[in-house]
Amino acid sequence: MMSQVLKGLGALATVLLINYVYRRFSSPLIGRPQPKRGSFWITRLGLVPPPHDGDDMLSEFLIEVGQDQHQSPISVCHSIFGTPLVLVNTLKGIKDVLIDGQAKHKTLGPRVQRGEMIRRIQNLVFGGPSINNAVGDDWRWRRHVLLPPFQPRQLVPNLLPYVAEQALEAMSLFANHDSNGSPIEVDDVFTDLTMNVINYYLYGTKDLNFGLVGGRKNLKLGLGFQSFETWLPFGINETSWAQRGYRPSRERLKDFIRDALAIAEKSHQDRDDKKTYDCVAAAALASGKYDHDREELVNDMLSLTFAGYDTTAHTLSFCFSELARNPDLQDRLFEQIRQVLGPPPVAPDAITPEKLAQLPLVTAVYRETLRKYPAVVFIPVHVNRDTVVDGAVVPGGSEIWCNIRGLQMNPDIFPDPEKFNIDRWIPPATFVPGDENSQDDISWTPENQHRFPDVSFTLGQHSCLGKHLAILELRTVIASAINQYRMTLAPWNKIETKIVLTTKPKNGVWVHFDKRE
């Protein structure tokens, strides 16, 4: 019996080896550079390293790859099954993937689609299809329904007053810590603030029943979906046993969303003007696309919440950590902000889109934060059929990582990339809008860095749905805080990154606030 088992294992190993050798050495990627070193999880399994409390190995790996000229435009790892994992390390290559590759083809479909691994994770998290794991026409109709409420014309007038109100509440909280001289951990503050903003805009009301999930702080999913059991084959990962680590919290969240949808629907029915929508849920329900199965909408709403609350909150936290370490930059911002907003207290309705548009330094601050601390360090896609990436043919069946982290820390594009320098995003006085060359073959210099595209929100058809919501919150909170306070970082607080699907501050961000006279 034992000998038969050993023979079977030997035969399996032989098949795997033959498959690995054939796929690797018959690939058009043969001869392309491999990362010099890296995580076993990446180079041998093609997987994201699991989160841990040690060094941020994933960021270190991506930065090293992106800064190595020999790995430009692409470098290649292989899993034990011989599947190529292609790291795309140039802007042109990333645009080839995200813009040209995701473009719809009349008969064949797009050349690339959302990465297989991230789709599996999203399906496990949400318990079914959603806008974050659907592809093809299933994704397209969801995007068509959900995109209009997130466009600035609809989003800004409906949401800005509430964002300004939430910012004012945060300023009051900072005042309490200013009075007793204690630092405050701002990542928790910004997580709660962002969750309030997202839920308000999704459902159009402040009076949501948070008791269904045991309070606002429970409006997030745990990381049980990263347990070993949830990756078991043959449908075992879909059982209650395998999902016991996160399924109960997911179902409570879905109950909260069902209740919130009912509130949004009734609120819209009571409106005099039923042709306009003050929240995403009302617009989605009115589309008629979700009538037959409200669970599709529940999954989409859960997906929007999960994708947005931590990314924006962590970006704000990293931003405040940099500002708190740079008093000269704070003073520079303060002069512009005070001139536009006037002295505090600033009423929420006094913060307008026109005033925010007069704060280019605030825009430069959040853009530099996203460059140095991108919320998503790489964008994974699956290659449906052979596609050209910056001159290299990537075969169908491959997986691609668009290396956002490495690209934005490349000193050939951003000199001294570890330095937080907002002047990268400020056009020179001689710059004339419209007098530009193609961004594909441009030689990046300090004079044209401000034209670098906003890849942190991704590019092309799949660009971030909540981009304008995030930017609105970032601008409003930064301007409100600098207008009212000086900030210093707690001396013992070390700012480090940690990847848990998104980039977060590993040790939190502890800030002292000192009210300006």
mmCIF file of C-alpha atoms in Angstrom, residues 46-413:
data_model
loop_
_atom_site.group_PDB
_atom_site.id
_atom_site.type_symbol
_atom_site.label_atom_id
_atom_site.label_comp_id
_atom_site.label_asym_id
_atom_site.label_seq_id
_atom_site.Cartn_x
_atom_site.Cartn_y
_atom_site.Cartn_z
ATOM 1 C CA GLY A 46 2.809 33.460 -7.405
ATOM 2 C CA LEU A 47 0.936 34.543 -4.275
ATOM 3 C CA VAL A 48 0.826 37.635 -2.100
ATOM 4 C CA PRO A 49 2.871 37.005 1.073
ATOM 5 C CA PRO A 50 0.548 36.653 4.074
ATOM 6 C CA PRO A 51 0.417 39.702 6.359
ATOM 7 C CA HIS A 52 2.627 39.594 9.428
ATOM 8 C CA ASP A 53 4.042 41.965 12.022
ATOM 9 C CA GLY A 54 7.619 41.844 10.770
ATOM 10 C CA ASP A 55 9.170 43.798 7.923
ATOM 11 C CA ASP A 56 7.019 44.774 4.955
ATOM 12 C CA MET A 57 8.670 42.270 2.621
ATOM 13 C CA LEU A 58 6.143 42.768 -0.166
ATOM 14 C CA SER A 59 6.837 46.511 -0.420
ATOM 15 C CA GLU A 60 10.587 45.927 -0.209
ATOM 16 C CA PHE A 61 10.372 43.354 -2.990
ATOM 17 C CA LEU A 62 8.301 45.564 -5.303
ATOM 18 C CA ILE A 63 10.517 48.616 -4.727
ATOM 19 C CA GLU A 64 13.674 46.623 -5.412
ATOM 20 C CA VAL A 65 12.215 45.249 -8.645
ATOM 21 C CA GLY A 66 10.980 48.678 -9.769
ATOM 22 C CA GLN A 67 14.344 50.333 -9.132
ATOM 23 C CA ASP A 68 16.356 47.716 -11.018
ATOM 24 C CA GLN A 69 16.861 48.944 -14.603
ATOM 25 C CA HIS A 70 17.608 45.387 -15.727
ATOM 26 C CA GLN A 71 14.036 44.423 -14.815
ATOM 27 C CA SER A 72 12.523 47.096 -17.020
ATOM 28 C CA PRO A 73 10.000 46.942 -18.610
ATOM 29 C CA ILE A 74 9.079 43.529 -17.147
ATOM 30 C CA SER A 75 10.475 40.732 -15.020
ATOM 31 C CA VAL A 76 9.094 37.238 -14.557
ATOM 32 C CA CYS A 77 8.548 34.761 -11.712
ATOM 33 C CA HIS A 78 7.063 31.279 -12.116
ATOM 34 C CA SER A 79 4.834 29.303 -9.791
ATOM 35 C CA ILE A 80 5.396 25.591 -9.149
ATOM 36 C CA PHE A 81 2.823 24.954 -11.892
ATOM 37 C CA GLY A 82 4.886 26.932 -14.389
ATOM 38 C CA THR A 83 2.401 29.813 -14.560
ATOM 39 C CA PRO A 84 4.257 33.047 -15.365
ATOM 40 C CA LEU A 85 3.824 35.937 -12.946
ATOM 41 C CA VAL A 86 4.864 39.048 -14.869
ATOM 42 C CA LEU A 87 5.831 42.193 -12.953
ATOM 43 C CA VAL A 88 5.255 45.288 -15.095
ATOM 44 C CA ASN A 89 7.597 48.042 -13.983
ATOM 45 C CA THR A 90 7.131 50.916 -16.468
ATOM 46 C CA LEU A 91 4.343 53.429 -16.962
ATOM 47 C CA LYS A 92 3.970 52.482 -20.615
ATOM 48 C CA GLY A 93 3.670 48.819 -19.692
ATOM 49 C CA ILE A 94 1.066 49.564 -17.031
ATOM 50 C CA LYS A 95 -0.940 51.660 -19.494
ATOM 51 C CA ASP A 96 -0.709 48.858 -22.067
ATOM 52 C CA VAL A 97 -2.245 46.514 -19.496
ATOM 53 C CA LEU A 98 -4.849 48.707 -17.788
ATOM 54 C CA ILE A 99 -6.008 50.858 -20.699
ATOM 55 C CA ASP A 100 -5.407 48.914 -23.923
ATOM 56 C CA GLY A 101 -5.555 45.449 -22.370
ATOM 57 C CA GLN A 102 -8.873 46.024 -20.587
ATOM 58 C CA ALA A 103 -10.542 47.668 -23.589
ATOM 59 C CA LYS A 104 -13.613 45.783 -24.813
ATOM 60 C CA HIS A 105 -13.282 43.751 -28.020
ATOM 61 C CA LYS A 106 -16.420 43.124 -30.090
ATOM 62 C CA THR A 107 -15.978 39.359 -30.337
ATOM 63 C CA LEU A 108 -13.000 38.213 -28.267
ATOM 64 C CA GLY A 109 -13.467 40.267 -25.118
ATOM 65 C CA PRO A 110 -10.657 42.145 -23.356
ATOM 66 C CA ARG A 111 -7.113 40.836 -23.515
ATOM 67 C CA VAL A 112 -6.815 41.001 -19.734
ATOM 68 C CA GLN A 113 -9.255 40.923 -16.854
ATOM 69 C CA ARG A 114 -9.227 41.157 -13.073
ATOM 70 C CA GLY A 115 -6.627 38.838 -11.522
ATOM 71 C CA GLU A 116 -7.739 35.321 -10.693
ATOM 72 C CA MET A 117 -6.370 35.420 -7.154
ATOM 73 C CA ILE A 118 -8.055 38.715 -6.232
ATOM 74 C CA ARG A 119 -11.341 37.498 -7.740
ATOM 75 C CA ARG A 120 -11.179 34.396 -5.567
ATOM 76 C CA ILE A 121 -10.492 36.468 -2.470
ATOM 77 C CA GLN A 122 -13.333 38.865 -3.262
ATOM 78 C CA ASN A 123 -15.753 36.006 -3.921
ATOM 79 C CA LEU A 124 -14.876 34.464 -0.571
ATOM 80 C CA VAL A 125 -15.205 37.776 1.249
ATOM 81 C CA PHE A 126 -18.570 38.776 -0.199
ATOM 82 C CA GLY A 127 -20.081 35.340 -0.635
ATOM 83 C CA GLY A 128 -20.961 35.832 -4.277
ATOM 84 C CA PRO A 129 -20.471 38.058 -7.331
ATOM 85 C CA SER A 130 -19.950 41.784 -6.846
ATOM 86 C CA ILE A 131 -18.492 44.696 -8.756
ATOM 87 C CA ASN A 132 -15.079 43.842 -7.310
ATOM 88 C CA ASN A 133 -14.932 40.272 -8.601
ATOM 89 C CA ALA A 134 -17.222 40.206 -11.658
ATOM 90 C CA VAL A 135 -15.797 40.305 -15.190
ATOM 91 C CA GLY A 136 -17.161 40.872 -18.700
ATOM 92 C CA ASP A 137 -20.789 41.882 -19.116
ATOM 93 C CA ASP A 138 -21.572 41.018 -15.491
ATOM 94 C CA TRP A 139 -19.071 43.653 -14.375
ATOM 95 C CA ARG A 140 -20.028 46.103 -17.119
ATOM 96 C CA TRP A 141 -23.716 46.527 -16.181
ATOM 97 C CA ARG A 142 -22.795 47.011 -12.517
ATOM 98 C CA ARG A 143 -20.272 49.683 -13.422
ATOM 99 C CA HIS A 144 -22.821 51.403 -15.686
ATOM 100 C CA VAL A 145 -25.380 51.567 -12.858
ATOM 101 C CA LEU A 146 -23.045 52.564 -10.024
ATOM 102 C CA LEU A 147 -20.742 55.035 -11.786
ATOM 103 C CA PRO A 148 -23.054 58.094 -12.258
ATOM 104 C CA PRO A 149 -23.545 58.843 -8.521
ATOM 105 C CA PHE A 150 -19.751 58.897 -8.122
ATOM 106 C CA GLN A 151 -19.182 61.500 -10.821
ATOM 107 C CA PRO A 152 -18.257 64.957 -9.432
ATOM 108 C CA ARG A 153 -21.390 66.647 -10.789
ATOM 109 C CA GLN A 154 -23.600 64.467 -8.596
ATOM 110 C CA LEU A 155 -21.223 63.557 -5.792
ATOM 111 C CA VAL A 156 -19.823 66.938 -4.730
ATOM 112 C CA PRO A 157 -23.057 68.874 -4.043
ATOM 113 C CA ASN A 158 -24.650 65.882 -2.304
ATOM 114 C CA LEU A 159 -21.654 64.904 -0.182
ATOM 115 C CA LEU A 160 -19.383 67.895 0.487
ATOM 116 C CA PRO A 161 -21.559 69.426 3.256
ATOM 117 C CA TYR A 162 -21.531 66.137 5.159
ATOM 118 C CA VAL A 163 -17.779 65.625 4.665
ATOM 119 C CA ALA A 164 -17.187 69.153 6.015
ATOM 120 C CA GLU A 165 -19.446 68.356 8.988
ATOM 121 C CA GLN A 166 -17.480 65.179 9.728
ATOM 122 C CA ALA A 167 -14.206 67.095 9.435
ATOM 123 C CA LEU A 168 -15.502 69.624 11.974
ATOM 124 C CA GLU A 169 -16.266 66.803 14.413
ATOM 125 C CA ALA A 170 -12.725 65.485 13.996
ATOM 126 C CA MET A 171 -11.353 68.961 14.740
ATOM 127 C CA SER A 172 -13.334 68.969 18.002
ATOM 128 C CA LEU A 173 -11.799 65.631 18.924
ATOM 129 C CA PHE A 174 -8.314 67.006 18.203
ATOM 130 C CA ALA A 175 -9.140 70.004 20.431
ATOM 131 C CA ASN A 176 -9.832 67.687 23.377
ATOM 132 C CA HIS A 177 -6.390 66.110 23.031
ATOM 133 C CA ASP A 178 -4.801 69.521 22.562
ATOM 134 C CA SER A 179 -6.250 70.662 25.887
ATOM 135 C CA ASN A 180 -4.783 67.729 27.850
ATOM 136 C CA GLY A 181 -1.558 67.520 25.858
ATOM 137 C CA SER A 182 -1.961 63.883 24.823
ATOM 138 C CA PRO A 183 -1.392 62.486 21.325
ATOM 139 C CA ILE A 184 -4.219 60.832 19.426
ATOM 140 C CA GLU A 185 -4.040 57.829 17.123
ATOM 141 C CA VAL A 186 -5.423 59.381 13.941
ATOM 142 C CA ASP A 187 -5.824 56.192 11.910
ATOM 143 C CA ASP A 188 -8.744 55.112 14.109
ATOM 144 C CA VAL A 189 -10.258 58.606 13.834
ATOM 145 C CA PHE A 190 -9.995 58.617 10.059
ATOM 146 C CA THR A 191 -11.325 55.069 9.746
ATOM 147 C CA ASP A 192 -14.484 56.047 11.632
ATOM 148 C CA LEU A 193 -14.788 59.311 9.688
ATOM 149 C CA THR A 194 -14.417 57.563 6.337
ATOM 150 C CA MET A 195 -16.891 54.862 7.277
ATOM 151 C CA ASN A 196 -19.438 57.550 8.179
ATOM 152 C CA VAL A 197 -18.875 59.348 4.869
ATOM 153 C CA ILE A 198 -19.169 56.199 2.777
ATOM 154 C CA ASN A 199 -22.304 54.949 4.513
ATOM 155 C CA TYR A 200 -23.953 58.350 4.332
ATOM 156 C CA TYR A 201 -23.394 58.567 0.587
ATOM 157 C CA LEU A 202 -24.304 54.965 -0.086
ATOM 158 C CA TYR A 203 -27.649 55.208 1.743
ATOM 159 C CA GLY A 204 -28.381 58.938 2.044
ATOM 160 C CA THR A 205 -29.002 59.095 5.786
ATOM 161 C CA LYS A 206 -27.119 59.444 9.067
ATOM 162 C CA ASP A 207 -29.701 57.394 10.999
ATOM 163 C CA LEU A 208 -28.595 53.873 10.111
ATOM 164 C CA ASN A 209 -29.090 50.966 12.491
ATOM 165 C CA PHE A 210 -25.494 50.260 13.525
ATOM 166 C CA GLY A 211 -26.824 48.114 16.351
ATOM 167 C CA LEU A 212 -27.278 45.292 13.825
ATOM 168 C CA VAL A 213 -23.494 44.892 13.743
ATOM 169 C CA GLY A 214 -22.832 45.890 17.348
ATOM 170 C CA GLY A 215 -21.690 49.447 16.577
ATOM 171 C CA ARG A 216 -19.897 51.443 13.906
ATOM 172 C CA LYS A 217 -16.501 49.938 14.682
ATOM 173 C CA ASN A 218 -17.759 46.542 13.543
ATOM 174 C CA LEU A 219 -18.508 47.792 10.032
ATOM 175 C CA LYS A 220 -15.559 45.895 8.652
ATOM 176 C CA LEU A 221 -14.697 42.309 7.832
ATOM 177 C CA GLY A 222 -12.095 40.289 9.691
ATOM 178 C CA LEU A 223 -9.248 38.494 7.939
ATOM 179 C CA GLY A 224 -10.594 34.978 8.472
ATOM 180 C CA PHE A 225 -10.830 34.565 4.699
ATOM 181 C CA GLN A 226 -7.022 34.275 4.658
ATOM 182 C CA SER A 227 -7.148 31.113 6.736
ATOM 183 C CA PHE A 228 -5.965 27.825 5.250
ATOM 184 C CA GLU A 229 -9.454 26.293 5.189
ATOM 185 C CA THR A 230 -10.884 28.904 2.825
ATOM 186 C CA TRP A 231 -8.435 27.865 0.102
ATOM 187 C CA LEU A 232 -9.368 24.186 0.139
ATOM 188 C CA PRO A 233 -10.493 22.749 -3.247
ATOM 189 C CA PHE A 234 -13.623 20.862 -4.346
ATOM 190 C CA GLY A 235 -16.012 23.424 -2.821
ATOM 191 C CA ILE A 236 -14.850 22.696 0.733
ATOM 192 C CA ASN A 237 -13.905 26.357 1.070
ATOM 193 C CA GLU A 238 -17.564 27.291 0.558
ATOM 194 C CA THR A 239 -18.778 25.337 3.575
ATOM 195 C CA SER A 240 -19.785 26.976 6.841
ATOM 196 C CA TRP A 241 -16.933 25.135 8.546
ATOM 197 C CA ALA A 242 -14.279 26.619 6.238
ATOM 198 C CA GLN A 243 -15.766 30.114 6.461
ATOM 199 C CA ARG A 244 -16.407 30.069 10.188
ATOM 200 C CA GLY A 245 -13.736 32.728 10.769
ATOM 201 C CA TYR A 246 -15.521 35.472 8.855
ATOM 202 C CA ARG A 247 -18.931 34.265 7.661
ATOM 203 C CA PRO A 248 -20.844 35.349 10.817
ATOM 204 C CA SER A 249 -19.496 38.914 10.578
ATOM 205 C CA ARG A 250 -20.219 38.978 6.843
ATOM 206 C CA GLU A 251 -23.833 37.959 7.394
ATOM 207 C CA ARG A 252 -24.292 40.621 10.079
ATOM 208 C CA LEU A 253 -22.922 43.191 7.664
ATOM 209 C CA LYS A 254 -25.329 42.024 4.988
ATOM 210 C CA ASP A 255 -28.224 42.368 7.420
ATOM 211 C CA PHE A 256 -27.110 45.937 8.085
ATOM 212 C CA ILE A 257 -26.971 46.644 4.346
ATOM 213 C CA ARG A 258 -30.425 45.135 3.710
ATOM 214 C CA ASP A 259 -31.848 47.366 6.435
ATOM 215 C CA ALA A 260 -29.999 50.424 5.049
ATOM 216 C CA LEU A 261 -31.306 49.711 1.530
ATOM 217 C CA ALA A 262 -34.875 49.644 2.843
ATOM 218 C CA ILE A 263 -34.318 53.030 4.515
ATOM 219 C CA ALA A 264 -32.839 54.509 1.331
ATOM 220 C CA GLU A 265 -35.723 53.181 -0.779
ATOM 221 C CA LYS A 266 -38.375 54.638 1.522
ATOM 222 C CA SER A 267 -36.558 57.962 1.735
ATOM 223 C CA HIS A 268 -36.473 58.241 -2.048
ATOM 224 C CA GLN A 269 -40.162 57.365 -2.338
ATOM 225 C CA ASP A 270 -40.955 60.218 0.049
ATOM 226 C CA ARG A 271 -39.011 62.757 -2.026
ATOM 227 C CA ASP A 272 -40.899 65.258 -4.151
ATOM 228 C CA ASP A 273 -38.280 65.103 -6.884
ATOM 229 C CA LYS A 274 -37.936 61.440 -7.769
ATOM 230 C CA LYS A 275 -35.844 62.123 -10.874
ATOM 231 C CA THR A 276 -32.736 62.962 -8.847
ATOM 232 C CA TYR A 277 -30.928 60.761 -6.354
ATOM 233 C CA ASP A 278 -29.121 61.812 -3.213
ATOM 234 C CA CYS A 279 -27.392 58.465 -2.645
ATOM 235 C CA VAL A 280 -25.954 55.487 -4.502
ATOM 236 C CA ALA A 281 -28.591 53.036 -3.239
ATOM 237 C CA ALA A 282 -31.490 55.103 -4.562
ATOM 238 C CA ALA A 283 -29.913 55.354 -8.013
ATOM 239 C CA ALA A 284 -29.123 51.630 -8.080
ATOM 240 C CA LEU A 285 -32.627 50.605 -7.001
ATOM 241 C CA ALA A 286 -34.204 52.934 -9.575
ATOM 242 C CA SER A 287 -32.142 51.382 -12.371
ATOM 243 C CA GLY A 288 -34.256 48.228 -12.285
ATOM 244 C CA LYS A 289 -31.160 46.069 -12.721
ATOM 245 C CA TYR A 290 -31.340 44.696 -9.181
ATOM 246 C CA ASP A 291 -35.084 44.020 -9.003
ATOM 247 C CA HIS A 292 -34.875 40.265 -9.394
ATOM 248 C CA ASP A 293 -32.145 39.676 -6.854
ATOM 249 C CA ARG A 294 -31.469 42.290 -4.203
ATOM 250 C CA GLU A 295 -28.578 40.143 -2.955
ATOM 251 C CA GLU A 296 -26.586 41.309 -5.985
ATOM 252 C CA LEU A 297 -26.991 44.872 -4.747
ATOM 253 C CA VAL A 298 -26.184 43.850 -1.172
ATOM 254 C CA ASN A 299 -22.909 42.338 -2.400
ATOM 255 C CA ASP A 300 -22.093 45.435 -4.446
ATOM 256 C CA MET A 301 -22.762 47.754 -1.502
ATOM 257 C CA LEU A 302 -20.660 45.580 0.787
ATOM 258 C CA SER A 303 -17.930 45.641 -1.830
ATOM 259 C CA LEU A 304 -17.996 49.446 -2.094
ATOM 260 C CA THR A 305 -17.774 49.792 1.685
ATOM 261 C CA PHE A 306 -14.968 47.288 2.062
ATOM 262 C CA ALA A 307 -12.931 48.751 -0.831
ATOM 263 C CA GLY A 308 -13.151 52.358 0.314
ATOM 264 C CA TYR A 309 -13.075 52.862 4.049
ATOM 265 C CA ASP A 310 -9.540 51.730 4.875
ATOM 266 C CA THR A 311 -7.784 52.992 1.740
ATOM 267 C CA THR A 312 -8.833 56.609 2.260
ATOM 268 C CA ALA A 313 -8.372 56.462 6.038
ATOM 269 C CA HIS A 314 -4.846 55.053 5.829
ATOM 270 C CA THR A 315 -3.898 57.613 3.161
ATOM 271 C CA LEU A 316 -4.983 60.417 5.486
ATOM 272 C CA SER A 317 -2.988 58.868 8.329
ATOM 273 C CA PHE A 318 0.211 58.621 6.288
ATOM 274 C CA CYS A 319 -0.365 62.188 5.111
ATOM 275 C CA PHE A 320 -0.647 63.482 8.684
ATOM 276 C CA SER A 321 2.462 61.522 9.679
ATOM 277 C CA GLU A 322 4.464 63.344 7.006
ATOM 278 C CA LEU A 323 2.989 66.751 7.818
ATOM 279 C CA ALA A 324 3.625 66.242 11.532
ATOM 280 C CA ARG A 325 7.320 65.676 10.783
ATOM 281 C CA ASN A 326 7.603 68.768 8.580
ATOM 282 C CA PRO A 327 6.637 72.041 10.340
ATOM 283 C CA ASP A 328 7.897 74.186 7.444
ATOM 284 C CA LEU A 329 5.543 72.399 5.081
ATOM 285 C CA GLN A 330 2.677 72.942 7.527
ATOM 286 C CA ASP A 331 3.385 76.688 7.594
ATOM 287 C CA ARG A 332 3.523 76.804 3.806
ATOM 288 C CA LEU A 333 0.147 75.087 3.561
ATOM 289 C CA PHE A 334 -1.309 77.222 6.332
ATOM 290 C CA GLU A 335 -0.665 80.481 4.486
ATOM 291 C CA GLN A 336 -2.619 79.312 1.451
ATOM 292 C CA ILE A 337 -5.424 77.623 3.384
ATOM 293 C CA ARG A 338 -6.006 80.505 5.792
ATOM 294 C CA GLN A 339 -6.152 82.946 2.880
ATOM 295 C CA VAL A 340 -8.880 80.865 1.211
ATOM 296 C CA LEU A 341 -10.916 79.546 4.169
ATOM 297 C CA GLY A 342 -10.375 82.333 6.675
ATOM 298 C CA PRO A 343 -9.873 81.831 10.417
ATOM 299 C CA PRO A 344 -11.647 79.018 12.300
ATOM 300 C CA PRO A 345 -14.247 78.110 13.196
ATOM 301 C CA VAL A 346 -15.172 77.517 9.548
ATOM 302 C CA ALA A 347 -18.811 76.516 9.109
ATOM 303 C CA PRO A 348 -19.306 73.339 7.036
ATOM 304 C CA ASP A 349 -21.331 75.207 4.405
ATOM 305 C CA ALA A 350 -18.443 77.684 3.996
ATOM 306 C CA ILE A 351 -16.227 74.935 2.530
ATOM 307 C CA THR A 352 -17.154 74.937 -1.153
ATOM 308 C CA PRO A 353 -15.788 73.222 -4.273
ATOM 309 C CA GLU A 354 -14.615 76.609 -5.520
ATOM 310 C CA LYS A 355 -12.532 77.159 -2.380
ATOM 311 C CA LEU A 356 -11.049 73.664 -2.448
ATOM 312 C CA ALA A 357 -10.027 74.297 -6.056
ATOM 313 C CA GLN A 358 -7.955 77.279 -4.843
ATOM 314 C CA LEU A 359 -5.744 74.999 -2.709
ATOM 315 C CA PRO A 360 -3.192 73.464 -5.105
ATOM 316 C CA LEU A 361 -0.783 72.772 -2.244
ATOM 317 C CA VAL A 362 -3.394 70.542 -0.577
ATOM 318 C CA THR A 363 -3.746 68.633 -3.840
ATOM 319 C CA ALA A 364 0.040 68.278 -4.021
ATOM 320 C CA VAL A 365 0.113 66.928 -0.460
ATOM 321 C CA TYR A 366 -2.374 64.122 -1.054
ATOM 322 C CA ARG A 367 -0.776 63.232 -4.406
ATOM 323 C CA GLU A 368 2.658 62.943 -2.825
ATOM 324 C CA THR A 369 1.151 60.808 -0.055
ATOM 325 C CA LEU A 370 -0.348 58.448 -2.630
ATOM 326 C CA ARG A 371 2.981 58.300 -4.442
ATOM 327 C CA LYS A 372 4.963 57.336 -1.365
ATOM 328 C CA TYR A 373 2.239 55.247 0.310
ATOM 329 C CA PRO A 374 -0.030 53.849 -2.431
ATOM 330 C CA ALA A 375 -3.112 52.247 -0.914
ATOM 331 C CA VAL A 376 -2.779 49.382 -3.418
ATOM 332 C CA VAL A 377 0.851 48.415 -4.045
ATOM 333 C CA PHE A 378 0.159 46.385 -7.178
ATOM 334 C CA ILE A 379 -2.771 45.817 -9.519
ATOM 335 C CA PRO A 380 -3.280 42.153 -10.446
ATOM 336 C CA VAL A 381 -4.746 41.086 -13.788
ATOM 337 C CA HIS A 382 -5.163 37.788 -15.630
ATOM 338 C CA VAL A 383 -4.086 37.543 -19.278
ATOM 339 C CA ASN A 384 -6.873 36.062 -21.405
ATOM 340 C CA ARG A 385 -4.833 35.937 -24.603
ATOM 341 C CA ASP A 386 -1.406 37.031 -25.792
ATOM 342 C CA THR A 387 -0.887 40.730 -25.244
ATOM 343 C CA VAL A 388 2.014 43.126 -25.819
ATOM 344 C CA VAL A 389 3.287 44.939 -22.731
ATOM 345 C CA ASP A 390 5.845 47.662 -23.486
ATOM 346 C CA GLY A 391 7.252 45.603 -26.360
ATOM 347 C CA ALA A 392 7.163 42.236 -24.577
ATOM 348 C CA VAL A 393 4.674 39.508 -25.542
ATOM 349 C CA VAL A 394 2.947 38.124 -22.447
ATOM 350 C CA PRO A 395 1.192 34.820 -23.239
ATOM 351 C CA GLY A 396 -2.397 34.000 -22.398
ATOM 352 C CA GLY A 397 -2.827 32.283 -19.046
ATOM 353 C CA SER A 398 -0.206 34.445 -17.354
ATOM 354 C CA GLU A 399 -0.818 36.598 -14.319
ATOM 355 C CA ILE A 400 0.363 40.221 -14.272
ATOM 356 C CA TRP A 401 1.167 42.525 -11.381
ATOM 357 C CA CYS A 402 1.284 46.202 -12.340
ATOM 358 C CA ASN A 403 4.019 47.297 -9.942
ATOM 359 C CA ILE A 404 2.625 50.587 -8.615
ATOM 360 C CA ARG A 405 4.870 50.606 -5.528
ATOM 361 C CA GLY A 406 8.070 50.070 -7.489
ATOM 362 C CA LEU A 407 7.148 52.541 -10.227
ATOM 363 C CA GLN A 408 6.385 55.374 -7.818
ATOM 364 C CA MET A 409 9.612 54.778 -5.866
ATOM 365 C CA ASN A 410 11.763 54.722 -9.014
ATOM 366 C CA PRO A 411 14.480 57.417 -8.682
ATOM 367 C CA ASP A 412 14.676 57.766 -12.475
ATOM 368 C CA ILE A 413 11.151 59.211 -12.338
#
